[in-house]
PDB file of C-alpha atoms in Angstrom:
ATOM      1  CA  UNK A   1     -24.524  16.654  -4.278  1.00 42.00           C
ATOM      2  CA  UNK A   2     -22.954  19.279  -2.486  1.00 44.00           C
ATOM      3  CA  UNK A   3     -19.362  19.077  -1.057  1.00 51.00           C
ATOM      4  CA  UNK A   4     -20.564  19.036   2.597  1.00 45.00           C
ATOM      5  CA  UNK A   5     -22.500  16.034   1.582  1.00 37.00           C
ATOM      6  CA  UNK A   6     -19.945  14.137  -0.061  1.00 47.00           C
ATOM      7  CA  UNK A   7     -17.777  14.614   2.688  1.00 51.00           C
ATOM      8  CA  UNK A   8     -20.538  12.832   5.289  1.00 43.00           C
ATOM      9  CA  UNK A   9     -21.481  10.150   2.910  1.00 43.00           C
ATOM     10  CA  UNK A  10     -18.600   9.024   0.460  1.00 51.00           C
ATOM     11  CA  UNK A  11     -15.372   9.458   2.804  1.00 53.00           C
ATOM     12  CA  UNK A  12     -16.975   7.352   5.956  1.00 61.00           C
ATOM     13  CA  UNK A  13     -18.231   4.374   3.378  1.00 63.00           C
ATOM     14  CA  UNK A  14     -14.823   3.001   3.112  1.00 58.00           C
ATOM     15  CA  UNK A  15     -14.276   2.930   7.123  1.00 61.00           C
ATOM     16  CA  UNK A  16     -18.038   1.512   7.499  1.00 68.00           C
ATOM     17  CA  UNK A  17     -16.882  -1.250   4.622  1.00 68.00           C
ATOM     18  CA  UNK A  18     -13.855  -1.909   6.192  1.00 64.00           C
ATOM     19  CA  UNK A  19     -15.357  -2.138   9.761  1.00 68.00           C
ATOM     20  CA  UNK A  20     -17.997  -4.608   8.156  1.00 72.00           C
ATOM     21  CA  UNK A  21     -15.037  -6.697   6.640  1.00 67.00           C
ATOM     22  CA  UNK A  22     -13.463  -6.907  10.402  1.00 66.00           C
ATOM     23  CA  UNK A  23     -17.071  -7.933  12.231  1.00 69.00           C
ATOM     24  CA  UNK A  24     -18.671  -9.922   8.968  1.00 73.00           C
ATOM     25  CA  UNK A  25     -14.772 -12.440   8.196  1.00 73.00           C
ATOM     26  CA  UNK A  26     -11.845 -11.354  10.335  1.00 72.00           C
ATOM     27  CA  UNK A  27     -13.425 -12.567  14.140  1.00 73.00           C
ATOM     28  CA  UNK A  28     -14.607 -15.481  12.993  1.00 78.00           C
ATOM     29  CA  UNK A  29     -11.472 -16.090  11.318  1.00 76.00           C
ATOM     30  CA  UNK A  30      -9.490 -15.700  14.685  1.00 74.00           C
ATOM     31  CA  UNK A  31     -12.290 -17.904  16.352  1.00 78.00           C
ATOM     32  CA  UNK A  32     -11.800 -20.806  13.935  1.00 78.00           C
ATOM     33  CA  UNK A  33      -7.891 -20.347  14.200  1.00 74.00           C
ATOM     34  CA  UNK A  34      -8.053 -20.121  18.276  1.00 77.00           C
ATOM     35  CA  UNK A  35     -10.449 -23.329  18.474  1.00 77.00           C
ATOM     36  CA  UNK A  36      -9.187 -25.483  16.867  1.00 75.00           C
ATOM     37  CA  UNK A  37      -5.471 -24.142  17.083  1.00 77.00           C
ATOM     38  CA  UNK A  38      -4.692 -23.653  13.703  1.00 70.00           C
ATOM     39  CA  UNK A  39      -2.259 -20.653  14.384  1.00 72.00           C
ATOM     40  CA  UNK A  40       0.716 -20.801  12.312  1.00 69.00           C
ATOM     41  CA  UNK A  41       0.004 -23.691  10.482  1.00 67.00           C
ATOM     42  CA  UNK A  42       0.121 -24.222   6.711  1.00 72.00           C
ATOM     43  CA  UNK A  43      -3.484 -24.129   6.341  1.00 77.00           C
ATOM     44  CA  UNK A  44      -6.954 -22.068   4.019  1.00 78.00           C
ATOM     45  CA  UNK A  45      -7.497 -20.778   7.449  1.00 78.00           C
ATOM     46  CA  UNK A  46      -4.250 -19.538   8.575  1.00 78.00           C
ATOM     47  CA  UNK A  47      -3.971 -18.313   4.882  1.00 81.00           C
ATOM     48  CA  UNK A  48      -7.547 -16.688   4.873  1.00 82.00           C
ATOM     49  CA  UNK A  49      -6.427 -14.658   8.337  1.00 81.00           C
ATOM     50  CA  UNK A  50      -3.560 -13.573   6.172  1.00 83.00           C
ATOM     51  CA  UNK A  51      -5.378 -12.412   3.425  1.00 88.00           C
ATOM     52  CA  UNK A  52      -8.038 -10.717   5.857  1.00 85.00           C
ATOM     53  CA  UNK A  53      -5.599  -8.701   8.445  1.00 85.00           C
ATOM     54  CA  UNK A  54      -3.649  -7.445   5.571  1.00 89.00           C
ATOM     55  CA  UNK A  55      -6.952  -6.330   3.286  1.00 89.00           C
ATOM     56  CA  UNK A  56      -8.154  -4.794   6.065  1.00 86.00           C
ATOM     57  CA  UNK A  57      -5.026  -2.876   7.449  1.00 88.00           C
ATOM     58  CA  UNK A  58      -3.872  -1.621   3.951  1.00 91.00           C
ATOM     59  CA  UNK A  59      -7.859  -0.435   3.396  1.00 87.00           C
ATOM     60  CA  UNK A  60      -7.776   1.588   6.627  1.00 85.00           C
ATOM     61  CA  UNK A  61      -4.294   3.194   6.419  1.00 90.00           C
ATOM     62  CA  UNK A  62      -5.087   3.879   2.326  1.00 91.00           C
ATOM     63  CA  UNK A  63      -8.255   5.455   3.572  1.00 87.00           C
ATOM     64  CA  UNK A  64      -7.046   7.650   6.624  1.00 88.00           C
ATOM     65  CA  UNK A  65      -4.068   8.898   3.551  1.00 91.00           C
ATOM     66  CA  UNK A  66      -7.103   9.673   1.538  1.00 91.00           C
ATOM     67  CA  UNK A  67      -8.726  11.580   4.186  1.00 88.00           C
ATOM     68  CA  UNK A  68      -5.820  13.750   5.148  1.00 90.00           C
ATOM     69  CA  UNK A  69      -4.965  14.413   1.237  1.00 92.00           C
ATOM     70  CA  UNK A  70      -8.708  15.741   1.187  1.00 90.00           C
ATOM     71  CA  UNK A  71      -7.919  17.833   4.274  1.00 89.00           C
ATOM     72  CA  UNK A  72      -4.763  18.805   3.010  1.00 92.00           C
ATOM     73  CA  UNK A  73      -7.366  20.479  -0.166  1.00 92.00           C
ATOM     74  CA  UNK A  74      -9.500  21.678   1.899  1.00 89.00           C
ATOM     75  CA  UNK A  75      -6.928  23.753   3.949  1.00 87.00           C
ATOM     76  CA  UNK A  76      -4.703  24.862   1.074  1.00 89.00           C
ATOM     77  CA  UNK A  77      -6.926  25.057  -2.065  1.00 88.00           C
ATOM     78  CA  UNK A  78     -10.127  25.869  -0.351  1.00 85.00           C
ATOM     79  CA  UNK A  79     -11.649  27.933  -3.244  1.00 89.00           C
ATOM     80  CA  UNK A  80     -10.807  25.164  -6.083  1.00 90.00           C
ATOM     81  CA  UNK A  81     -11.836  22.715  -3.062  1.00 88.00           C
ATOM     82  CA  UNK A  82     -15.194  21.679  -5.347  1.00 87.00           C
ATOM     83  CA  UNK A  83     -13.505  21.361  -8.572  1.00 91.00           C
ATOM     84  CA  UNK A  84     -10.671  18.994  -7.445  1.00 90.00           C
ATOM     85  CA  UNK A  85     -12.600  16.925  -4.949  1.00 88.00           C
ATOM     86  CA  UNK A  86     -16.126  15.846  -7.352  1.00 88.00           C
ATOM     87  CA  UNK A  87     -17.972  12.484  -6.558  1.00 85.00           C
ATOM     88  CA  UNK A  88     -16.372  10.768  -9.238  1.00 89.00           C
ATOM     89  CA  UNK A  89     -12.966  11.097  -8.070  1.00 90.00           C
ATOM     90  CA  UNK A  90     -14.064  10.124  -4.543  1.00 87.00           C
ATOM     91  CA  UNK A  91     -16.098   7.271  -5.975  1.00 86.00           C
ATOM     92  CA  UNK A  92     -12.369   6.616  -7.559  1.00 91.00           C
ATOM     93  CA  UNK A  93     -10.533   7.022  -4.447  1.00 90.00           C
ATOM     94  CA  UNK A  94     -12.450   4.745  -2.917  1.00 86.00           C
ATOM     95  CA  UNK A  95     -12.260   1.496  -5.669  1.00 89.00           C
ATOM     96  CA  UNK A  96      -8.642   2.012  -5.735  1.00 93.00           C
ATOM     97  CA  UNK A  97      -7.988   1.783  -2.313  1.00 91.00           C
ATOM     98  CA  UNK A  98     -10.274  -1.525  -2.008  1.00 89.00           C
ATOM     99  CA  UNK A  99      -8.652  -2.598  -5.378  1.00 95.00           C
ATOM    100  CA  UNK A 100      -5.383  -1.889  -4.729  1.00 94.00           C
ATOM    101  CA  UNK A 101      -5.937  -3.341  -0.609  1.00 92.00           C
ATOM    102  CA  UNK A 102      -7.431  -6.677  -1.974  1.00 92.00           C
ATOM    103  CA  UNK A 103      -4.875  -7.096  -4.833  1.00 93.00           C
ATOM    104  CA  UNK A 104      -2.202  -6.675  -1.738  1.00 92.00           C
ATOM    105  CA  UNK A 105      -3.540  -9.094   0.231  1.00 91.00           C
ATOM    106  CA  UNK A 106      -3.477 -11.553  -2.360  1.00 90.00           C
ATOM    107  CA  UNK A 107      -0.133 -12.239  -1.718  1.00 85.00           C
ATOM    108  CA  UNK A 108      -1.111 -14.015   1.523  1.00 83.00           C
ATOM    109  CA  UNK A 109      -3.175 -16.756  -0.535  1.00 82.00           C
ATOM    110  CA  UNK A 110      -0.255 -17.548  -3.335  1.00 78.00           C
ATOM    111  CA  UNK A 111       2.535 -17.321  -1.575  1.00 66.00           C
ATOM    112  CA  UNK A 112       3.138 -20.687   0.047  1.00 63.00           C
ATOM    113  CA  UNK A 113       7.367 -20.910   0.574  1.00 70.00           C
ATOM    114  CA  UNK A 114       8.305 -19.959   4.158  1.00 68.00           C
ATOM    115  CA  UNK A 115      11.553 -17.580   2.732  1.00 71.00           C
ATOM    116  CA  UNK A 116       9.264 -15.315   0.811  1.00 75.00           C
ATOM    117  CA  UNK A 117       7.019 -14.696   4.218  1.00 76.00           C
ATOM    118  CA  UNK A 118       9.255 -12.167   5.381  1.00 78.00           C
ATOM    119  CA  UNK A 119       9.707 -10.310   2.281  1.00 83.00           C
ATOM    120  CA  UNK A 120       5.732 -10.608   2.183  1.00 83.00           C
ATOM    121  CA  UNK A 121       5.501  -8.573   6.002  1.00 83.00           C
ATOM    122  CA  UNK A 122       8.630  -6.643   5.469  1.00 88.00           C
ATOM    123  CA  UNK A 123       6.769  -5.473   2.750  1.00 89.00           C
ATOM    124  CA  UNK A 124       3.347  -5.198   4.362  1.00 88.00           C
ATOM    125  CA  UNK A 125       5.288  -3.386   6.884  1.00 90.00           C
ATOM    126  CA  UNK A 126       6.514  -0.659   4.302  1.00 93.00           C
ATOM    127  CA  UNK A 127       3.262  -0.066   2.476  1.00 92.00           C
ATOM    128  CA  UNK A 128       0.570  -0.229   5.337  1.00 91.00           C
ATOM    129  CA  UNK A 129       2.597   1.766   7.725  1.00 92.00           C
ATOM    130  CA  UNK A 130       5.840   3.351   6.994  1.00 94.00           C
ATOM    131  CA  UNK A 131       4.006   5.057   3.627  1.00 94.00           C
ATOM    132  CA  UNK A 132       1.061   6.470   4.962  1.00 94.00           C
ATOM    133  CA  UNK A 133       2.667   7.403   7.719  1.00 94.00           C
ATOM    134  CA  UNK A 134       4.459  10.078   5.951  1.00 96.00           C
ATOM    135  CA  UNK A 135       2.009  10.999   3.622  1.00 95.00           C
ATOM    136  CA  UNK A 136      -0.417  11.534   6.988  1.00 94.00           C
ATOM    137  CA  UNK A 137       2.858  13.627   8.402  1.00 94.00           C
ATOM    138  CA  UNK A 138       3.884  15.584   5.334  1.00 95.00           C
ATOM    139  CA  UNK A 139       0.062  16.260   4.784  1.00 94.00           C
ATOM    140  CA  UNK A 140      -0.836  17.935   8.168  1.00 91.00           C
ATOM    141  CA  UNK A 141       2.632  19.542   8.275  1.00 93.00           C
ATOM    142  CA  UNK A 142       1.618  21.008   5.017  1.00 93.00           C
ATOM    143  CA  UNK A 143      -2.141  22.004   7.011  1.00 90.00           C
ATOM    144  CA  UNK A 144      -0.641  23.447   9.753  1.00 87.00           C
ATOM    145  CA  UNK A 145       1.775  25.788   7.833  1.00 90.00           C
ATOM    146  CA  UNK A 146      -1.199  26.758   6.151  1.00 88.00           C
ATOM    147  CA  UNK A 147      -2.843  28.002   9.933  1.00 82.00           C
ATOM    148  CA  UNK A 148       0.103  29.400  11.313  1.00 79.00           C
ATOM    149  CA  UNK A 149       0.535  31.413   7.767  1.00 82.00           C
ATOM    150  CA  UNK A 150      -3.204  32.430   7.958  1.00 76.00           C
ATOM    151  CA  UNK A 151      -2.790  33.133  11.944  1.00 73.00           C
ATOM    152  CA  UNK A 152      -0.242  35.302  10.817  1.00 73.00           C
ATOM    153  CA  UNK A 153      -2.455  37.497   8.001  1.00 72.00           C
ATOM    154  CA  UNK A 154      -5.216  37.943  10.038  1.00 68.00           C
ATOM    155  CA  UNK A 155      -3.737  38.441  13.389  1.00 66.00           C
ATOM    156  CA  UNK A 156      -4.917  42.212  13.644  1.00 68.00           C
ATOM    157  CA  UNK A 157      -8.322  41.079  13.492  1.00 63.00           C
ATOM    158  CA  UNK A 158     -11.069  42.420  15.683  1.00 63.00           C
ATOM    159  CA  UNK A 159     -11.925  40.072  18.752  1.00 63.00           C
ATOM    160  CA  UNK A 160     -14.783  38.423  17.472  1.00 65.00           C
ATOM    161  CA  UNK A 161     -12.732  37.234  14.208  1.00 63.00           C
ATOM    162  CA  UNK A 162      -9.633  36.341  15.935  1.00 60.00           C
ATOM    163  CA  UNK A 163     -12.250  34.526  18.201  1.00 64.00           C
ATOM    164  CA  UNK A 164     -13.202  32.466  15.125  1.00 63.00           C
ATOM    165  CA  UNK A 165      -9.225  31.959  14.238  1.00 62.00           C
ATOM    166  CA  UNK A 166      -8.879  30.080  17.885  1.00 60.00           C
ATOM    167  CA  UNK A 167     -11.924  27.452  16.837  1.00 62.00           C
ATOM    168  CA  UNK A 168     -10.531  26.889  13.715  1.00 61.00           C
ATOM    169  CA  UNK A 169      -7.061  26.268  15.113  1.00 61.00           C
ATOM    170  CA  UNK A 170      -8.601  24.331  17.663  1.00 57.00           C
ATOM    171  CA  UNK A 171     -10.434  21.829  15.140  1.00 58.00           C
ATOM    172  CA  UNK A 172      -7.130  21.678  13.470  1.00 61.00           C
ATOM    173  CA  UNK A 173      -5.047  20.436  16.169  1.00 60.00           C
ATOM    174  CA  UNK A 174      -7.818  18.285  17.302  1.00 62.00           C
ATOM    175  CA  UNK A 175      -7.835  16.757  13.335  1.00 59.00           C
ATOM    176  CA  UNK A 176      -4.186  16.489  13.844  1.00 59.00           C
ATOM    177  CA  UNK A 177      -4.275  14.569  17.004  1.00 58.00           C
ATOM    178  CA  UNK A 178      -7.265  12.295  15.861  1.00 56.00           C
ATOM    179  CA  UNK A 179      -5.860  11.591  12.380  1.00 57.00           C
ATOM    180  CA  UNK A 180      -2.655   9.969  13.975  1.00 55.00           C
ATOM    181  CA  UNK A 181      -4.800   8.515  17.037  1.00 54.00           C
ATOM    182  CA  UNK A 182      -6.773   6.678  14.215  1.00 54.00           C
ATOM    183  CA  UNK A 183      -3.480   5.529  12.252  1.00 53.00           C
ATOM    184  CA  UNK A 184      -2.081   3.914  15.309  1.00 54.00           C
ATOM    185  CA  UNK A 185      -4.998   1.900  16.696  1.00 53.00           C
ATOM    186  CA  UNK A 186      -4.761  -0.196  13.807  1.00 48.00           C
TER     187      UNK A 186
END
């Protein structure tokens, strides 16, 4: 399978599980809570929206971190690109970050004392957003170093190459804006 390929099948599966997740358990959930006004209450249900909202928020920030690292490859270490980034380590990437997201959310179920809540979110807090949120920073720092480095090899180009430089640049800035975009909506 070439790299291309893995990069249209593999990378998207985790945002297509994750969106599943949200339609399939997590609406329901908030119907059930909202009906029959179970919000805040020491109940499966409160517990199960818990368990949901952080599963699904620590598998979409993990993912969008995984996507930038593999951007952050692609940019910097293009020519090793396909021996760093196989199908098995993406295949990896991916079990990890729903292993990893699920074992996190755990903590919602078996943690029942009302004093340990707020280490549970503070904590949420730190790992779903304040983490990837710097790794998604330092990454497409790192990517647009890289341009503006390039930009400055090739700036004696001929038109038609340096006309080829803008389109890249664009597409990076428009990755840079939609990465972040993405990050924030959840």
């Amino acid at each position: 399978m070439s790299n291309t390929l893995k990069s249209i099948i593999v990378k998207p599966i985790f945002l297509r599980m994750k969106d599943a997740l949200v339609g399939l358990l997590v609406y329901p959930t908030y119907i059930i809570l909202t009906a029959k006004n179970l919000w805040f209450g020491r109940n499966v249900v409160y517990r199960m929206e818990n368990f949901l909202w952080i599963q699904s928020l620590a598998t979409s920030t993990f993912t969008l971190c995984a996507i930038s690292v593999d951007r952050l490859i692609a940019v910097t270490l293009a020519i090793r690109y396909g021996s760093i980034v196989t199908k098995g380590r993406c295949w990896y990437v991916v079990f990890s970050i729903w292993i990893s997201s699920i074992l996190f959310a755990c903590s919602a179920i078996f943690d029942h004392s009302i004093d340990n809540q707020s280490i549970l979110w503070i904590t949420c807090l730190g790992l779903t957003f304040v983490l990837p949120f710097a790794i998604i920073t330092y990454c497409y720092a790192l990517i647009f170093r890289a341009a503006n480095e390039q930009k400055k090899k090739v700036s004696h180009l001929n038109p038609a190459e340096a006309t080829e430089m803008l389109k890249n640049k664009k597409a990076a800035w428009t990755a840079g804006i939609n990465s972040p975009s993405e990050y924030f909506e959840y």
